[in-house]
Coordinates of C-alpha atoms in Angstrom, one line a residue:
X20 CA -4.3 26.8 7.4
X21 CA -2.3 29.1 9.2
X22 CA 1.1 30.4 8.7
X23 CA 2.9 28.7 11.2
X24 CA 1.5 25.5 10.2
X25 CA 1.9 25.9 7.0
X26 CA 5.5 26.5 7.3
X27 CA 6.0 23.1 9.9
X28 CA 4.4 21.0 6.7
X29 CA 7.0 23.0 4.2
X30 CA 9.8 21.9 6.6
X31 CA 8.6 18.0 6.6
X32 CA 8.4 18.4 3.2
X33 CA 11.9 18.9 2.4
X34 CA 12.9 16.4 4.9
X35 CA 10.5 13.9 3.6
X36 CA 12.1 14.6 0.1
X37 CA 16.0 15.2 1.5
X38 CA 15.8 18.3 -0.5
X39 CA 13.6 21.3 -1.2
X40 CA 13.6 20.4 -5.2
X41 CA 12.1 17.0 -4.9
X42 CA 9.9 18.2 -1.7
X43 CA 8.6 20.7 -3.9
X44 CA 7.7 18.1 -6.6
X45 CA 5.7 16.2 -3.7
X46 CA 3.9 19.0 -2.4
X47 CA 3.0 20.5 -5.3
X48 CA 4.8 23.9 -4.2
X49 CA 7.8 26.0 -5.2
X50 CA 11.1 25.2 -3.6
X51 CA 11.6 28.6 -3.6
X52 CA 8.3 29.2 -1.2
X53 CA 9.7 25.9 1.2
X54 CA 12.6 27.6 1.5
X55 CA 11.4 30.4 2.8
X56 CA 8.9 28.3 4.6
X57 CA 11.7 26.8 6.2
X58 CA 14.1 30.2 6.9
X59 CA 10.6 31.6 8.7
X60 CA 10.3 28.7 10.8
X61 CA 14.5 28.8 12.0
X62 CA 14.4 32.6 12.2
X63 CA 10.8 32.0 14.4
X64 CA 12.7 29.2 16.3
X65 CA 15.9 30.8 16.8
X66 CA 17.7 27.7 15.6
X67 CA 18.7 25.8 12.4
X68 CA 17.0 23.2 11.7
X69 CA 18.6 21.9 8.3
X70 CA 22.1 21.8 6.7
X71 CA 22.4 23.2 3.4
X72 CA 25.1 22.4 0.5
X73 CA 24.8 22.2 -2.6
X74 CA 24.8 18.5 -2.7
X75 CA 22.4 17.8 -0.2
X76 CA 20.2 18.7 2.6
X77 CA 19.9 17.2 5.7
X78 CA 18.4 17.9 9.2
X79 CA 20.5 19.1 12.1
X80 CA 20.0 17.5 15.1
X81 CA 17.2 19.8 16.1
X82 CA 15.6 19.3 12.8
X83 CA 15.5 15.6 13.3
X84 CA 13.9 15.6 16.4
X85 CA 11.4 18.5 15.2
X86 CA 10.5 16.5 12.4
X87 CA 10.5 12.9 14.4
X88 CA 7.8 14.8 16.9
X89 CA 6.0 16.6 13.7
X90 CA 5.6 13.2 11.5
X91 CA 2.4 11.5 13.8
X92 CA 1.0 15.2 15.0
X93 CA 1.0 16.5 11.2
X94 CA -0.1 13.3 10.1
X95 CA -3.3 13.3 12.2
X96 CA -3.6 17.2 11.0
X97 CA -3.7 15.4 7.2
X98 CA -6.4 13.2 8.3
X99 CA -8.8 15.2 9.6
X100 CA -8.6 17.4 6.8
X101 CA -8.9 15.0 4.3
X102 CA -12.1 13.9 5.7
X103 CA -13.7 16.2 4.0
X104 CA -12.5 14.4 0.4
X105 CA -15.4 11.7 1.8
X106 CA -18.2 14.6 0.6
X107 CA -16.7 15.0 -2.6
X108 CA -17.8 13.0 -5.3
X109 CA -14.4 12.1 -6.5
X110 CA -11.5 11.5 -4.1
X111 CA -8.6 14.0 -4.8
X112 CA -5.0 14.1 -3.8
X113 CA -1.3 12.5 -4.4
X114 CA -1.2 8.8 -3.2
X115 CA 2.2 8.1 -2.6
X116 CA 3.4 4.1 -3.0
X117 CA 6.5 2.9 -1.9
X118 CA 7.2 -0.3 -3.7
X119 CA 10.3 -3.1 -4.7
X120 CA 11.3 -2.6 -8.4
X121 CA 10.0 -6.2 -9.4
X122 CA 6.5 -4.9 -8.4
X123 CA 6.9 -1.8 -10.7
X124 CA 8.0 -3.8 -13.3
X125 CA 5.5 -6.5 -13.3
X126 CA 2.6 -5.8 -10.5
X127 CA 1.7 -2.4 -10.8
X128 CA 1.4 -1.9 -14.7
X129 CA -1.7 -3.5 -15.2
X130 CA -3.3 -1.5 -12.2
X131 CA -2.3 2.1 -12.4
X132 CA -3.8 2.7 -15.9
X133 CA -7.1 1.9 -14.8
X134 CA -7.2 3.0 -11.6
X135 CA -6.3 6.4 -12.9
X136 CA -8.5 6.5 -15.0
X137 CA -11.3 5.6 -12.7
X138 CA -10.0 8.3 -10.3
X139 CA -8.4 11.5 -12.8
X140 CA -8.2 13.8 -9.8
X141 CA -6.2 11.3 -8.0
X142 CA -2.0 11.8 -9.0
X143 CA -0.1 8.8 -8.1
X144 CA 3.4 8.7 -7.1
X145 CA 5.7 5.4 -7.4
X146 CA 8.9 5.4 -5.1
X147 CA 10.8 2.7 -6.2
X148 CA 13.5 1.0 -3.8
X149 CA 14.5 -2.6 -2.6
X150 CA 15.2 -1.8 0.7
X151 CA 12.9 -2.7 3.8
X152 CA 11.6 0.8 5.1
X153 CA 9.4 2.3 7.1
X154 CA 6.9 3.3 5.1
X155 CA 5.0 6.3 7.1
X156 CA 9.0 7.3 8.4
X157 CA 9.5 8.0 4.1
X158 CA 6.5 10.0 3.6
X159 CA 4.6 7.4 2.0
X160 CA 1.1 6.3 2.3
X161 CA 1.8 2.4 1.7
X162 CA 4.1 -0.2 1.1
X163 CA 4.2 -3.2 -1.5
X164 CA 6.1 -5.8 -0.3
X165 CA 6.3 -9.6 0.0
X166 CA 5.2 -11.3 2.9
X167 CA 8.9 -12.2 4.3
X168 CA 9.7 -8.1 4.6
X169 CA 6.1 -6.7 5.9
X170 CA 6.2 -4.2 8.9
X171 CA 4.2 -5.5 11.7
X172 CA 1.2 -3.6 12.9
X173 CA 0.4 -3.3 9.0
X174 CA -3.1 -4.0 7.4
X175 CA -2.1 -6.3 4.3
X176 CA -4.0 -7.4 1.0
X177 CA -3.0 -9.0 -1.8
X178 CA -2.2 -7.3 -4.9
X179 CA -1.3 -9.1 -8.4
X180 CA 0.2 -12.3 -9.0
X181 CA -0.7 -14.6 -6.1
X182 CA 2.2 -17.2 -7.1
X183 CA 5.2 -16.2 -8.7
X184 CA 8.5 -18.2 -9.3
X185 CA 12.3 -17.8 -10.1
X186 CA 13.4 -18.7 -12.9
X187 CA 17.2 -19.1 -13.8
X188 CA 18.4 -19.1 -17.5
X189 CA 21.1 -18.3 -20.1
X190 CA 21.8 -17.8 -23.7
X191 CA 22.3 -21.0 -25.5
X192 CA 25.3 -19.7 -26.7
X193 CA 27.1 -19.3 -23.0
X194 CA 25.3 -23.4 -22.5
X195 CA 26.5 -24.6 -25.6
X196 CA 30.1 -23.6 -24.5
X197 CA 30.0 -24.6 -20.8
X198 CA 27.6 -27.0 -20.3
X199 CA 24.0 -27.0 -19.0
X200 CA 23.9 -27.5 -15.0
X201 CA 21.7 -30.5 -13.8
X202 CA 21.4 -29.0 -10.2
X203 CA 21.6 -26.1 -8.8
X204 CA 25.2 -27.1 -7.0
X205 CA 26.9 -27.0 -10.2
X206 CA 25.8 -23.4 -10.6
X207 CA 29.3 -22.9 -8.1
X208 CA 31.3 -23.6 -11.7
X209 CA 29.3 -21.1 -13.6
X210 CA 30.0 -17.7 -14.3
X211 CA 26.8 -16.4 -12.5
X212 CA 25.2 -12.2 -12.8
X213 CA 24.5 -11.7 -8.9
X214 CA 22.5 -8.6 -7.7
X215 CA 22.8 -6.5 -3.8
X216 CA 20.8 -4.9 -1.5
X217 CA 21.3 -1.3 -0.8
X218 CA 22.7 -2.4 2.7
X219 CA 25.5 -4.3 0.7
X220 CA 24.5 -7.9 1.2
X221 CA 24.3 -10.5 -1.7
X222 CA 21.0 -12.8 -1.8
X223 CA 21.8 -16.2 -2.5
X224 CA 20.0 -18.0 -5.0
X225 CA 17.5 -20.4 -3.9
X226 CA 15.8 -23.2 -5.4
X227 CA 13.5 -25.8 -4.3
X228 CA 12.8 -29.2 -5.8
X229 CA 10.4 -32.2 -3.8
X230 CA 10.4 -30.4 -0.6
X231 CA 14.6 -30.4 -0.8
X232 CA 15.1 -26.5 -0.7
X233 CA 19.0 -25.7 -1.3
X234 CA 20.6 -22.3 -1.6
X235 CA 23.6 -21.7 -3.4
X236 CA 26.0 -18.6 -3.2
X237 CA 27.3 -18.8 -6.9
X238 CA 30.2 -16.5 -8.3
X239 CA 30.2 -14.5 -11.6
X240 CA 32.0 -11.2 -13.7
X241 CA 28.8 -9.0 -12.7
X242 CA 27.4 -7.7 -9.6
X243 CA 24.1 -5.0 -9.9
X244 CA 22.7 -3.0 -7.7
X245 CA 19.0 -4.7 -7.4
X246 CA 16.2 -2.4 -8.7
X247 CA 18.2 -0.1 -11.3
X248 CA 20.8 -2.4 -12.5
X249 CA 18.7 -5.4 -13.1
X250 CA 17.7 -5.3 -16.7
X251 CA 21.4 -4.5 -17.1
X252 CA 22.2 -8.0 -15.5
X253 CA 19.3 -9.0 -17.9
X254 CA 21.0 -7.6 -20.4
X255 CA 24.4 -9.3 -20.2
X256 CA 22.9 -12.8 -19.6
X257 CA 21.5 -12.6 -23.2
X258 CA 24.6 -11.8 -24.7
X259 CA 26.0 -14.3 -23.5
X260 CA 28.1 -13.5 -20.1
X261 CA 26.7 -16.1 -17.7
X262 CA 23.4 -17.5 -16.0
X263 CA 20.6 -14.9 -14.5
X264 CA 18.2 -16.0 -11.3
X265 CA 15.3 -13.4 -11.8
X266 CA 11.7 -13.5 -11.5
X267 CA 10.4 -15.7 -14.4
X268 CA 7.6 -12.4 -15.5
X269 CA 10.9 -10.8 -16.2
X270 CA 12.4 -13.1 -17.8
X271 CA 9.5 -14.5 -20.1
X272 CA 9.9 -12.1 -23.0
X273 CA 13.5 -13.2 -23.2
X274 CA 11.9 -17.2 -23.0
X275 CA 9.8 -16.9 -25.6
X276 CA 12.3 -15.5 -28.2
X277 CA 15.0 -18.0 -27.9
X278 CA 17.2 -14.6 -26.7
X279 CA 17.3 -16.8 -22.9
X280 CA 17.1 -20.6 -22.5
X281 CA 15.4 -22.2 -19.5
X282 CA 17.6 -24.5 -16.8
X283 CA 16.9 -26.4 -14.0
X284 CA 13.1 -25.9 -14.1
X285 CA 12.4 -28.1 -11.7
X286 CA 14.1 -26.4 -9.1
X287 CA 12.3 -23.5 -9.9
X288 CA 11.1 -22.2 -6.8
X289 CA 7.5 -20.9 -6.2
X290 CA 6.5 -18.4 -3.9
X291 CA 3.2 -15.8 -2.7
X292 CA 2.7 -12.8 -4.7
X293 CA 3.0 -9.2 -3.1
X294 CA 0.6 -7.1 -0.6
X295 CA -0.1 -4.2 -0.2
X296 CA 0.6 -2.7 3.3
X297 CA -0.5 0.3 5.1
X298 CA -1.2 1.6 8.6
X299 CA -3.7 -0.2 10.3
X300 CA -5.3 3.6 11.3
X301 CA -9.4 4.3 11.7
X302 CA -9.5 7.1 8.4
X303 CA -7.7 6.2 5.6
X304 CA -6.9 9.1 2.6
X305 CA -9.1 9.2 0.5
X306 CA -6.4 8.2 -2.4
X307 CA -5.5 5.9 -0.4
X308 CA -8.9 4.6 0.4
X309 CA -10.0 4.6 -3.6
X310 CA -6.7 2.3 -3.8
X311 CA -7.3 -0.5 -1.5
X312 CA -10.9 -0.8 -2.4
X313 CA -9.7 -0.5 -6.5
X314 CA -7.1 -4.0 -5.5
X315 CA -9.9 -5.5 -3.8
X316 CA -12.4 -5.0 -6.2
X317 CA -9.6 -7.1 -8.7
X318 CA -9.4 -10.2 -6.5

């Protein structure tokens, strides 16, 4: 691969990454070789492409559209060099998954260890956020979501648990002092742990009992960030603070040690397990390509 192009993937690296540290991790490079990469390219240019502090790094507004252009050519560049990862007798390369943290918590364990070990010379790297994204945009080769935040034109197939369900507890220490609701209404007089979205907004807590679904925006002393701050929320139900609506996986370990005590189970509400989501493209990475046959191959 020649210079030039060399330095074009550096570039999308670090903007990929939003720096040249963690663009370095994902390439496998130095980031002292992508930023040189990078001051090459500007000085060959004649224009800056990214801004620099020592906080951050972002593209300029030439950058952006450089690397809005570069993403689909580059991409098609990957492919047709990783054809050649078809002749090999083991696939090779980083597969890059972009998934909610429920799924790294209670899909993907299960999976990774083997299919690792099936493929050694594949390195797999999780990228764990709640937020709906697009997954190609991030740098990623595919998405596990549920079938409510799937992006369209997206090949889909299932992977893990094909019914999961919500299950909303507390310590019987916190029931035995206020009570044990009957229905999910008199959640509204409980002290309830609540988690957000990135974008700010507060999912309400749903529940679902003899086709009757009602949704219920309850109050409480603890709001978490979903993904990072949920075992904290987890956490803080056990010792007592208030109620916790959480996947029942999650919650299970807590369940069967007395720590949590089950309420309003019959409004538990069931729903489909996740997929996993990828381009719908002719050539697939090889990684990529060892992955969705490895989840098939477990249905």
């Amino acid at each position: 691969m020649n210079n030039q192009l060399q330095d074009l993937f550096a570039f999308l690296a670090v903007v990929r990454a939003g720096g040249f540290r963690d663009g370095a991790r994902a390439s496998g490079t130095s980031a002292s070789s992508l930023s040189e990469a990078v001051r090459r390219l500007e000085s060959r240019l004649g224009v800056r492409l990214l801004h620099r502090t020592t906080r951050s790094v972002t593209p300029t507004e030439a950058g952006a559209r450089l690397a809005e252009r570069l993403l689909p050519a580059l991409g098609e560049v990957e492919a047709a060099l990783d054809i050649v990862n078809s002749f090999r007798d083991r696939p090779t390369g980083t597969l890059r998954l972009n998934v909610p943290a429920s799924v790294a918590r209670l899909t993907l364990p299960p999976i990774i260890t083997p299919f690792l070990a099936t493929y050694p010379e594949i390195k797999l790297e999780v990228i764990v956020e709640d937020s709906f994204v697009d997954v190609l945009a991030a740098g990623c080769d595919a998405g596990i979501r549920y079938d409510e935040r799937l992006e369209q034109d997206m090949i889909a197939i299932p992977i893990g648990p094909r019914r999961q369900r919500f299950a909303t507890a507390a310590a019987p220490a916190y029931l035995d002092a206020h009570g044990r609701p009957a229905h999910p209404r008199e959640l509204l007089q409980h002290a309830c742990l609540r988690g957000q979205f990135n974008s700010g907004s507060i999912p309400p807590w749903e529940f679902e009992c003899d086709g009757e679904v009602i949704r219920v925006d309850p109050d409480g002393p603890l709001l978490v960030r979903l993904g990072a701050g949920v075992d904290l929320k987890v956490d803080a139900a056990v010792s007592g603070l208030g109620i916790v609506h959480l996947f029942e996986e999650w919650l299970q370990p807590h369940l069967d040690s007395g720590a949590l005590e089950p309420i309003l189970q019959p409004w538990w509400q069931t729903f489909s397990g996740p997929y996993l989501y990828y381009p719908g493209r002719r050539h697939l990475p090889a990684p990529l390509r060892a992955f969705v046959d490895f989840v098939r191959s477990l249905a």
